[in-house]
Coordinates of C-alpha atoms in Angstrom, one line a residue:
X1 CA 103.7 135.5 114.2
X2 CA 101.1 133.6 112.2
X3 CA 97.2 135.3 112.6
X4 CA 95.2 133.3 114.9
X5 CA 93.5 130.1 113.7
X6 CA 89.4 129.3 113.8
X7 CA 88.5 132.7 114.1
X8 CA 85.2 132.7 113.1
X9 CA 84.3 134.5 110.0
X10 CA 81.9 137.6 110.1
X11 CA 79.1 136.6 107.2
X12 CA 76.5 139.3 106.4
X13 CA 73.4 138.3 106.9
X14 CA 70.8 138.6 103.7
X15 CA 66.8 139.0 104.2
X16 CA 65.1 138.0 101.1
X17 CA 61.8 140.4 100.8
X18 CA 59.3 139.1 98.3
X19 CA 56.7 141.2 96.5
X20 CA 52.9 139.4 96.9
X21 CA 50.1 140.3 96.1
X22 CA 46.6 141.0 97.0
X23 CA 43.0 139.4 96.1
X24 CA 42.4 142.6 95.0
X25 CA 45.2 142.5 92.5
X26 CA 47.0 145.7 94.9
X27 CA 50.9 145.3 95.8
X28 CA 51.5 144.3 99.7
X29 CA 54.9 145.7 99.0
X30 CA 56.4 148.8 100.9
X31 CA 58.6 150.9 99.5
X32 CA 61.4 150.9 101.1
X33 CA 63.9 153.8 101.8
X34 CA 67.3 153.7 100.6
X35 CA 70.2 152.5 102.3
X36 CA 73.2 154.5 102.8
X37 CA 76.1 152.4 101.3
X38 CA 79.1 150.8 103.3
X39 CA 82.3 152.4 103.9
X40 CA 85.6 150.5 103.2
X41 CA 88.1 150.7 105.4
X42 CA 90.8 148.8 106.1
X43 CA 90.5 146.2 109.2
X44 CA 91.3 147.4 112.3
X45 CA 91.9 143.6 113.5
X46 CA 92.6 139.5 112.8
X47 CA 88.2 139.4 113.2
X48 CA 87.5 142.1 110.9
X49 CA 90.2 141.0 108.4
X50 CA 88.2 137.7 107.7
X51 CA 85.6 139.5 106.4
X52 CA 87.1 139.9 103.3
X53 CA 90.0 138.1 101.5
X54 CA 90.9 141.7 99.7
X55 CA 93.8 142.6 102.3
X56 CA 95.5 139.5 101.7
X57 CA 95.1 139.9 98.3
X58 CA 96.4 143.2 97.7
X59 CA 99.2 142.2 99.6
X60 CA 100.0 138.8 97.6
X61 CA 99.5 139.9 94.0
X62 CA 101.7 142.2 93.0
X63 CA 104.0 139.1 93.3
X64 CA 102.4 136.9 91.4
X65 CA 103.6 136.6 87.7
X66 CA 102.1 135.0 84.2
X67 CA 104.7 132.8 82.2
X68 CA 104.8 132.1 78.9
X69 CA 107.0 129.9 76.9
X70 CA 107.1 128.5 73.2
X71 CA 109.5 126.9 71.1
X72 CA 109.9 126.9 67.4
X73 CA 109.6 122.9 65.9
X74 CA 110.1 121.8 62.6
X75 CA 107.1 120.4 60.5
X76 CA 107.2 117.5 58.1
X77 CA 106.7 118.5 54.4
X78 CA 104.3 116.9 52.2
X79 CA 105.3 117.3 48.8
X80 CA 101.9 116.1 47.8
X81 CA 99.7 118.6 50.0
X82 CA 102.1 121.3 49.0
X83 CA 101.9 120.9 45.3
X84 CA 97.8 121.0 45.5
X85 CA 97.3 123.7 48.3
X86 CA 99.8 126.1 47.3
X87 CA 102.9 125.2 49.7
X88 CA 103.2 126.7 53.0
X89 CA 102.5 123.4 54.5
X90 CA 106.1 122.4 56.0
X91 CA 108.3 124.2 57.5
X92 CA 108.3 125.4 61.3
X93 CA 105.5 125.5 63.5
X94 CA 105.8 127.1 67.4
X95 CA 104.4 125.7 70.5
X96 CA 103.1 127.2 73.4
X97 CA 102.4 126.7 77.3
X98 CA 101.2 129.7 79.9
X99 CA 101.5 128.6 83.5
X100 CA 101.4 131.2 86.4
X101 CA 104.7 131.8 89.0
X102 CA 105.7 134.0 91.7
X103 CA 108.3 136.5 92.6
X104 CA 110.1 135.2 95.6
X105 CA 113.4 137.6 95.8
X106 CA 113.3 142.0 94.7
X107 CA 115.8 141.1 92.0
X108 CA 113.5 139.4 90.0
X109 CA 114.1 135.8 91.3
X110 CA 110.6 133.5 90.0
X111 CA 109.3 130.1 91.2
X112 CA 107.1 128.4 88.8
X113 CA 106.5 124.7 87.6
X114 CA 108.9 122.7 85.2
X115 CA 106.6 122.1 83.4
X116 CA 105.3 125.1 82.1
X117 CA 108.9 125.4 80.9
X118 CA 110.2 122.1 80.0
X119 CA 111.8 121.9 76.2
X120 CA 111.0 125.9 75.6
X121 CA 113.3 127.8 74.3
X122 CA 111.9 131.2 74.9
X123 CA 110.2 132.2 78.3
X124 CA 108.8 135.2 79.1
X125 CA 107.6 136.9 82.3
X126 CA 104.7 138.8 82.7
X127 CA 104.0 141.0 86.1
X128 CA 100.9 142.4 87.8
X129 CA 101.2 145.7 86.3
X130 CA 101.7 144.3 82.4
X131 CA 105.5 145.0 82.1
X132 CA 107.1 142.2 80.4
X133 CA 110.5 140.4 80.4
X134 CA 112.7 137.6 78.8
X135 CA 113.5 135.0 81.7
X136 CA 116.5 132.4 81.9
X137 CA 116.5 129.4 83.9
X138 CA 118.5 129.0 87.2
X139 CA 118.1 126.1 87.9
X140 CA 115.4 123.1 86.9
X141 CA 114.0 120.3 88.6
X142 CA 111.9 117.7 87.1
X143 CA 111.5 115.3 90.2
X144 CA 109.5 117.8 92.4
X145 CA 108.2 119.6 88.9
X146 CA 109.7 123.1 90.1
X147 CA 112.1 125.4 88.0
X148 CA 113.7 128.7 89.3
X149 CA 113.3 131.7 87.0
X150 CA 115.5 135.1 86.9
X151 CA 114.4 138.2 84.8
X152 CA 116.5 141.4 84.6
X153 CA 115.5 144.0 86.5
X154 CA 117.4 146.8 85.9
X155 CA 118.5 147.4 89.5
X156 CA 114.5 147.7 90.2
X157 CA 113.7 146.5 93.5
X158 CA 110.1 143.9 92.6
X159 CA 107.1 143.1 94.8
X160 CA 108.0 139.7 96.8
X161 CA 106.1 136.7 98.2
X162 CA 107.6 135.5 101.5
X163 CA 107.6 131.7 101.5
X164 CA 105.9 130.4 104.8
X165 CA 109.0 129.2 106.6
X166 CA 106.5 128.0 110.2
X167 CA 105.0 124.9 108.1
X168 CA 102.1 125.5 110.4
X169 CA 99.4 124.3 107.8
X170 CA 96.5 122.3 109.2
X171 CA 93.9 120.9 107.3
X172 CA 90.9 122.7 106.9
X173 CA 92.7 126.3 107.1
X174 CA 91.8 128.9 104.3
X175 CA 93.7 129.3 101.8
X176 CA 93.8 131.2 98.2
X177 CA 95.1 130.0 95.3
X178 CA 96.4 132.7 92.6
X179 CA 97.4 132.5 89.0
X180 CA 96.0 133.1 85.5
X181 CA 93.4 130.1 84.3
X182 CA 93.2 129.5 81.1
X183 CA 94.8 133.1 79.9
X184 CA 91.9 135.3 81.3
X185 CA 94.1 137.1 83.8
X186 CA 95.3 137.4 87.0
X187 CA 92.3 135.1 89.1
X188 CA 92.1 134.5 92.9
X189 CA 90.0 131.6 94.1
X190 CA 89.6 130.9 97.6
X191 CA 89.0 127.1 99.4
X192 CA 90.7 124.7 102.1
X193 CA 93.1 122.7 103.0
X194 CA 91.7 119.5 102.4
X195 CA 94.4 117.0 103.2
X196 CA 98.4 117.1 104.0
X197 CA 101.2 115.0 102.9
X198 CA 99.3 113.1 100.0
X199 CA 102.0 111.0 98.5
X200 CA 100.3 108.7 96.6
X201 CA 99.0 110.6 93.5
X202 CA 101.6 110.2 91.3
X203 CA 102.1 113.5 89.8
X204 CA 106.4 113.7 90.3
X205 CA 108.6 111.2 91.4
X206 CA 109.3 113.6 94.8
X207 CA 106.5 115.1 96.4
X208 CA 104.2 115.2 99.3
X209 CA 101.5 117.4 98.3
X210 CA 98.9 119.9 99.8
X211 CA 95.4 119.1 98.7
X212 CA 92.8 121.9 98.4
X213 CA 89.5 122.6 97.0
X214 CA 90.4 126.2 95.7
X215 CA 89.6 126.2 92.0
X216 CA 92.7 125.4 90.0
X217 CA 92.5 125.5 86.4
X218 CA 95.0 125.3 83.2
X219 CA 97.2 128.1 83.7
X220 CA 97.3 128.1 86.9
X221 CA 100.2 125.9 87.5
X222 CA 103.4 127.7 88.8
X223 CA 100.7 129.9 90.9
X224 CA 100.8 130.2 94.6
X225 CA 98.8 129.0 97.0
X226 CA 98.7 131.4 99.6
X227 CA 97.8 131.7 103.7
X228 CA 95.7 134.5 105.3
X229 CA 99.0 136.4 106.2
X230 CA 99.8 136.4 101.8
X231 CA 102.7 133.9 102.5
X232 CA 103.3 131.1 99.8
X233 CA 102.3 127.8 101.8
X234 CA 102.7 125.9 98.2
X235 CA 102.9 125.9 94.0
X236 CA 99.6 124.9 92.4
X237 CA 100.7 122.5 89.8
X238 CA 97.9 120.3 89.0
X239 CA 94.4 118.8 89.1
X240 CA 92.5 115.6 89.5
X241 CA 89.4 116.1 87.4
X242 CA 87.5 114.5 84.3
X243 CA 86.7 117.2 82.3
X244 CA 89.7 119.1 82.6
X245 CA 88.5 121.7 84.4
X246 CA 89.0 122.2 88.4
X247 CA 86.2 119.6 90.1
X248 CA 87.8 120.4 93.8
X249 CA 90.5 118.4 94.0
X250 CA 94.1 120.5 93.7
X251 CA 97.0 119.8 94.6
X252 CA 100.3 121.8 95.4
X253 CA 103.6 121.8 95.8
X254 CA 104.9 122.4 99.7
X255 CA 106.6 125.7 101.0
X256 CA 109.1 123.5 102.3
X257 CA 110.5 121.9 98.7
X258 CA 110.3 125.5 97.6
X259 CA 112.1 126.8 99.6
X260 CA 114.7 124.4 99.2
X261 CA 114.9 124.4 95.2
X262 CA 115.6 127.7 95.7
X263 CA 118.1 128.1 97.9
X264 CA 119.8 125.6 95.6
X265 CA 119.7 127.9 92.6
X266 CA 120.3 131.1 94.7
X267 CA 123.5 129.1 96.0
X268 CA 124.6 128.6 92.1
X269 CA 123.6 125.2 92.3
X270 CA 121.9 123.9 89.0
X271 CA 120.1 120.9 90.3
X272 CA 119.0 119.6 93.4
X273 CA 121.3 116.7 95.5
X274 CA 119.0 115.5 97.8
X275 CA 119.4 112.8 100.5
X276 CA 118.5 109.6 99.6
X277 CA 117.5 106.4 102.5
X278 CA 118.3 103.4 101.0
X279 CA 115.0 101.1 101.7
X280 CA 112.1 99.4 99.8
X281 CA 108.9 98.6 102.1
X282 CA 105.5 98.2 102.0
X283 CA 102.8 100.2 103.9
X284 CA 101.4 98.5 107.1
X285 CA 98.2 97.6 106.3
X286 CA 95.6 95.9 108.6
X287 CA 96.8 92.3 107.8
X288 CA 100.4 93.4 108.5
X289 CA 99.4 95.2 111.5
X290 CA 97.6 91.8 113.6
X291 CA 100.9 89.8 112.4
X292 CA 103.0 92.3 114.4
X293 CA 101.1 93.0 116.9
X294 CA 99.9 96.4 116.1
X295 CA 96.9 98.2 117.9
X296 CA 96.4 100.2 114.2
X297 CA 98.0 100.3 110.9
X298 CA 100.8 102.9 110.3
X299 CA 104.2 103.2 108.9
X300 CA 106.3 101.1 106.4
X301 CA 107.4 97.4 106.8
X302 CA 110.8 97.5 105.9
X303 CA 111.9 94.4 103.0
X304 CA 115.0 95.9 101.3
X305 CA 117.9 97.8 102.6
X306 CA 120.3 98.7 99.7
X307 CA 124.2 97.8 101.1
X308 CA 125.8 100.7 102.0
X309 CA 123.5 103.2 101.9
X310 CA 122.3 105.8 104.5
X311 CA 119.5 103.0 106.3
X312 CA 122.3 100.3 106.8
X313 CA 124.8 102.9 108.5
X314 CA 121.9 103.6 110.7
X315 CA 121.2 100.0 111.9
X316 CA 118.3 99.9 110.3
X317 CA 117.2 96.3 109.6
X318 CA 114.6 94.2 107.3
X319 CA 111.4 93.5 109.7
X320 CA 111.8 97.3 111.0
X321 CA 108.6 99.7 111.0
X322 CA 109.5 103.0 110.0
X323 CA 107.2 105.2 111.7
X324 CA 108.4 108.5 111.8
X325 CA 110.8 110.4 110.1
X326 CA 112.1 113.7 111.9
X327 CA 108.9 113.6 113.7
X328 CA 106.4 113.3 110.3
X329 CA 104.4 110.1 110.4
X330 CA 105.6 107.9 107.3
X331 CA 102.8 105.5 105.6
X332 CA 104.7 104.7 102.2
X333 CA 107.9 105.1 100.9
X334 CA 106.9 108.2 99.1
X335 CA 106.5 109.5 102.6
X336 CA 109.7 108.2 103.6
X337 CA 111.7 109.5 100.7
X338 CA 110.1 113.1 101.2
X339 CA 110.5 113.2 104.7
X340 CA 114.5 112.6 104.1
X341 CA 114.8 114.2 101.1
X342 CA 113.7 117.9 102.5
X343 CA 116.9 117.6 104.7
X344 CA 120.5 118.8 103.6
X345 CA 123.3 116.4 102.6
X346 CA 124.9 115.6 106.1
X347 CA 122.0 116.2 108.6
X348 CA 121.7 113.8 111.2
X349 CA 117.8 113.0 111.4
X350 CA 116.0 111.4 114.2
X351 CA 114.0 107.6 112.9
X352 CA 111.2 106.2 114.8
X353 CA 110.8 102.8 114.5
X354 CA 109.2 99.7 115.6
X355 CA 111.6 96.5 116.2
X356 CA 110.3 93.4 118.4
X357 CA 107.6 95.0 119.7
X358 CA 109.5 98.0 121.0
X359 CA 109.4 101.3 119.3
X360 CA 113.2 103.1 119.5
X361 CA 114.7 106.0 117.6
X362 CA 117.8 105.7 115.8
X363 CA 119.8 108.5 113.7
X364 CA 120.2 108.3 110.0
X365 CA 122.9 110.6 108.4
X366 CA 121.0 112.6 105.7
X367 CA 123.7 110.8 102.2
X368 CA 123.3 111.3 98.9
X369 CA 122.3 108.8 96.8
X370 CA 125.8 106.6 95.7
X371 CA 126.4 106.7 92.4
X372 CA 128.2 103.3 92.2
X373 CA 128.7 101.9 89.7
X374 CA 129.7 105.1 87.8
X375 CA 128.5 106.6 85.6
X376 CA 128.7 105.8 82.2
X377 CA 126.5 106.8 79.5
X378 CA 126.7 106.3 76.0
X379 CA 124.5 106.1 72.6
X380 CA 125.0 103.2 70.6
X381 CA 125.3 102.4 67.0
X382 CA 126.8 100.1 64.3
X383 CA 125.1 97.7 62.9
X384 CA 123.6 95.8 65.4
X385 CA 119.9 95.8 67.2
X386 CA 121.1 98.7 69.8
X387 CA 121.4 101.0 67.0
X388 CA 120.3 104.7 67.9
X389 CA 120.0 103.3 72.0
X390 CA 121.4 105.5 75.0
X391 CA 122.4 103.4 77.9
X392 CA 123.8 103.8 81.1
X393 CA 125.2 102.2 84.5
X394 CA 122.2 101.8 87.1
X395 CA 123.5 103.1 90.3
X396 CA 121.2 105.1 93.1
X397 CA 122.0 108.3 91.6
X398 CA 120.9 107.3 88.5
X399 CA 117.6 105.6 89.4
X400 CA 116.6 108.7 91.8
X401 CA 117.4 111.1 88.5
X402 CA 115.2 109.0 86.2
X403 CA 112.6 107.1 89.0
X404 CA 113.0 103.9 88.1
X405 CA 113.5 101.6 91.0
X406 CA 117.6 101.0 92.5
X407 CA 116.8 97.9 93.8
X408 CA 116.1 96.5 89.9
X409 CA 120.3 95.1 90.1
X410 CA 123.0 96.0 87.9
X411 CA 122.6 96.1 84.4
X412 CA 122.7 98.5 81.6
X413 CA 119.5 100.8 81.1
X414 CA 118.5 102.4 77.9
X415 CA 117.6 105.9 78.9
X416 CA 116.7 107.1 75.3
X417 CA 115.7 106.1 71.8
X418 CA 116.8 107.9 68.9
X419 CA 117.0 107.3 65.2
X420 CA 118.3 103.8 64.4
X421 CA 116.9 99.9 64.5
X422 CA 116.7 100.1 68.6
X423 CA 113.6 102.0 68.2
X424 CA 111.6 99.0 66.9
X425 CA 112.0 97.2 69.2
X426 CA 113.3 98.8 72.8
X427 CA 111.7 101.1 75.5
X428 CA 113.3 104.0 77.8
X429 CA 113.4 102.1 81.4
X430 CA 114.7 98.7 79.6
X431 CA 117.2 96.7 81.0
X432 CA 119.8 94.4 78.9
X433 CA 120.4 91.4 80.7
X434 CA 122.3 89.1 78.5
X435 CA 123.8 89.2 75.1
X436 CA 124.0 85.7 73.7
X437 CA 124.2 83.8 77.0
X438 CA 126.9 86.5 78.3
X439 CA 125.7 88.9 81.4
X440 CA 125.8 92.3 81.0
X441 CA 126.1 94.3 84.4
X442 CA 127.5 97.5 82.9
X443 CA 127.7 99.6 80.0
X444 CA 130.7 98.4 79.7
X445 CA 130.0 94.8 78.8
X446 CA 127.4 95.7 76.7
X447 CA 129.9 97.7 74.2
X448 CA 132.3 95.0 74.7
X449 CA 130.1 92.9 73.8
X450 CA 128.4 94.1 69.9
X451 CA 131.7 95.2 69.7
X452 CA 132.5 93.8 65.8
X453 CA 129.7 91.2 65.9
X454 CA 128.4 90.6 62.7
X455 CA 125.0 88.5 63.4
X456 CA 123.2 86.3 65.1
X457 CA 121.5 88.0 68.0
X458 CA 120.5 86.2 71.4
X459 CA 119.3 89.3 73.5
X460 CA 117.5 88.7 76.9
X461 CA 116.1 92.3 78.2
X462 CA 114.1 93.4 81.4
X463 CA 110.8 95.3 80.9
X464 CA 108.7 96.0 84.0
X465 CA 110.1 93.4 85.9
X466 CA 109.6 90.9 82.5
X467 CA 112.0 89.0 80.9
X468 CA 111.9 89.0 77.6
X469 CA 114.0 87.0 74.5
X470 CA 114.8 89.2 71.6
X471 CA 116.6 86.8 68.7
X472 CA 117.9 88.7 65.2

């Protein structure tokens, strides 16, 4: 059972005695006798226990963890600074990132952020009481920023975290938020829940975020944020703030998408499947709202439905309202792809919508994204102006691994730019529309193609939603 909510906290009360004094120049003040100290005990019940935050704590941080990671990357040598300072200039040079995690299974399974780990080669993992240890990676998720760690313990049975599996989180509850800012140490700060379900600030292309006031700082990404009974509610993995430093506004990851990245990796899975819908809307705002005759705005005015996919099966239909996903209100698509996306490939999930005035509920069947046409990726080169250019087929799959949006039509996108002429003039998330008045819909027809042209380049591309004529 969860402890009771809006209990009201015991504060001490503080008299401020101030010393004054006479015309006379004499003291008013008494001594005063001294007092005998406080004994500390532990709390006998849920009101005593909000007293202090120290129960909680001592429960939660043995299982919280420091990680650090570098990698070693080669530096340019300057002949010219080496010859005049002595050398020493070149060479390799290592880079660094600490971020916080938490131990979430005895055998020494860790959830931190991806991107305290992204590109390093060398992680290690530092627990409460100092020991260190080499980590690998189980598994790795870019989209929700969330990577699953795994250190050898010996047969030692760790300290663990439960993650919060009643998703009873209200805003306004207390919460603490644990990690190690800025390399000082292990730190607990202590706030709100400010909001729920913020979808719109942009941080990872899935998410749905708890925001907090509890003071988050660099280094504390990977952290946990943690509930009065020391259960992970979410990963603290970044800040909106001008100086850099915490200004109140936190945000972290859900118990919910933790708990399903790792299951994945526990399950020997090395990246996350997740269910995609199939639509592009627009949130319902007041405008909308009047033209539908709405008493309020809410939901997502449905524009596109992708053919096939999970939202068509369902009967889902352009002029729709999504509303409600599983029973959590939807307001953007964000919302909509996070309420779906939590699911399991397979599950059948309940859709509240509003069609002709009527609100109904319909069941969508939880499907993976399609990955049609398939896929197909390749690195150009020859002499040509896609020289040192990765492309690949567009399908769903492939525009919910690299966010870019499914509904752009078929085409070829460049997902990378290495050495070679492509890199002075193309951009990762470019599409190549036409080669020289031909259409090029795959990869396929793209290499068919430059394939043994010479010269004379007519090249339309696509960048954010702009044409744009290329001619070599």
């Amino acid at each position: 059972m969860k402890t009771m909510r809006n209990l009201r906290a015991l504060l001490p009360v503080v008299v401020l005695l101030t010393a004054c004094s006479n015309p006379n120049g004499q003291s008013n003040a008494q001594s005063i006798p001294d007092m005998p100290q406080p004994t500390r005990r532990v709390p006998a019940d849920v009101a005593s226990m909000k007293q202090s935050f120290s129960p909680v704590v001592k429960k939660a941080a043995p299982a919280v963890v420091n990680v650090a990671s570098r990698r070693v990357v080669q530096r340019r040598v300057d002949p010219f600074w080496d010859f005049f300072m002595g050398g020493g200039q070149g060479g390799s040079q290592v880079q660094g990132s600490l971020g916080s995690g938490a131990i979430v299974r005895a055998d020494g399974v860790i959830i931190t952020n991806h991107h305290n780990i992204n590109g390093m080669s060398d992680i290690t993992v530092q627990l409460a009481d100092r020991r260190e240890f080499p980590a690998v990676v189980l598994l790795d998720d870019p989209s929700a920023d969330l990577a699953v760690l795994k250190i050898d313990t010996k047969g030692e049975k760790l300290p663990v975290m439960a993650i919060d599996d009643q998703e009873q989180l209200e805003v306004g509850d207390l919460v603490l938020a644990m990690g190690n800012p800025f390399g000082v140490g292990q730190t607990v700060t202590n706030g709100i829940v400010s909001a729920l379900a913020r979808t719109d600030v942009g941080a990872a292309d899935f998410g749905s975020y708890i925001q907090t006031d509890a003071a988050i700082n660099p280094g504390n990404s990977g952290g946990p944020l943690v509930d009065l009974d020391g259960d992970l509610v979410g990963i603290n993995t970044f800040i909106i703030s001008r100086s850099g430093s915490s200004s109140g506004v936190g945000f972290a990851i859900p118990a919910r998408v933790v708990r399903q990245v790792v299951n994945a990796a526990l399950g020997g899975g090395h990246s996350i499947v997740r269910p995609w819908l199939g639509v592009k809307g627009q949130p319902v705002n007041g405008e909308i709202a009047k033209s539908l005759g709405m008493t309020a705005p809410r939901g997502v005015l449905v524009a596109q439905i992708y053919p096939g996919s999970s939202a068509e099966r369902a009967g889902l239909k352009e002029g729709d309202v999504i509303l409600a996903i599983d029973g959590q209100a939807v307001n953007d698509e964000g919302g909509g792809a996070f309420a779906i996306g939590t699911h399991k490939v397979g599950d059948r999930v309940p859709m509240q919508i509003l069609r002709n005035d009527r609100e109904q509920t319909i069941t969508v069947r939880a499907d993976a994204a399609p990955e049609t046409p398939p896929r197909d990726e390749r690195t150009l080169s020859g002499n040509n102006p896609f020289n040192g250019a990765t492309v690949l087929n567009l399908s769903p799959a492939v525009a919910q691994d690299l966010g870019v949006d499914p509904f752009a039509g078929r085409g070829a996108l460049v997902s990378k730019i290495g050495p070679g002429y492509a890199g002075n003039w193309m951009r990762p998330g470019d599409f190549v529309r036409s080669i020289n008045g031909r259409q090029i819909n795959t990869v396929a027809d793209l290499a068919s193609a430059i394939a043994g042209r010479a010269g004379g380049w007519n090249i339309t591309i696509e960048r954010g939603g702009q044409l744009i004529q290329a001619r070599f």
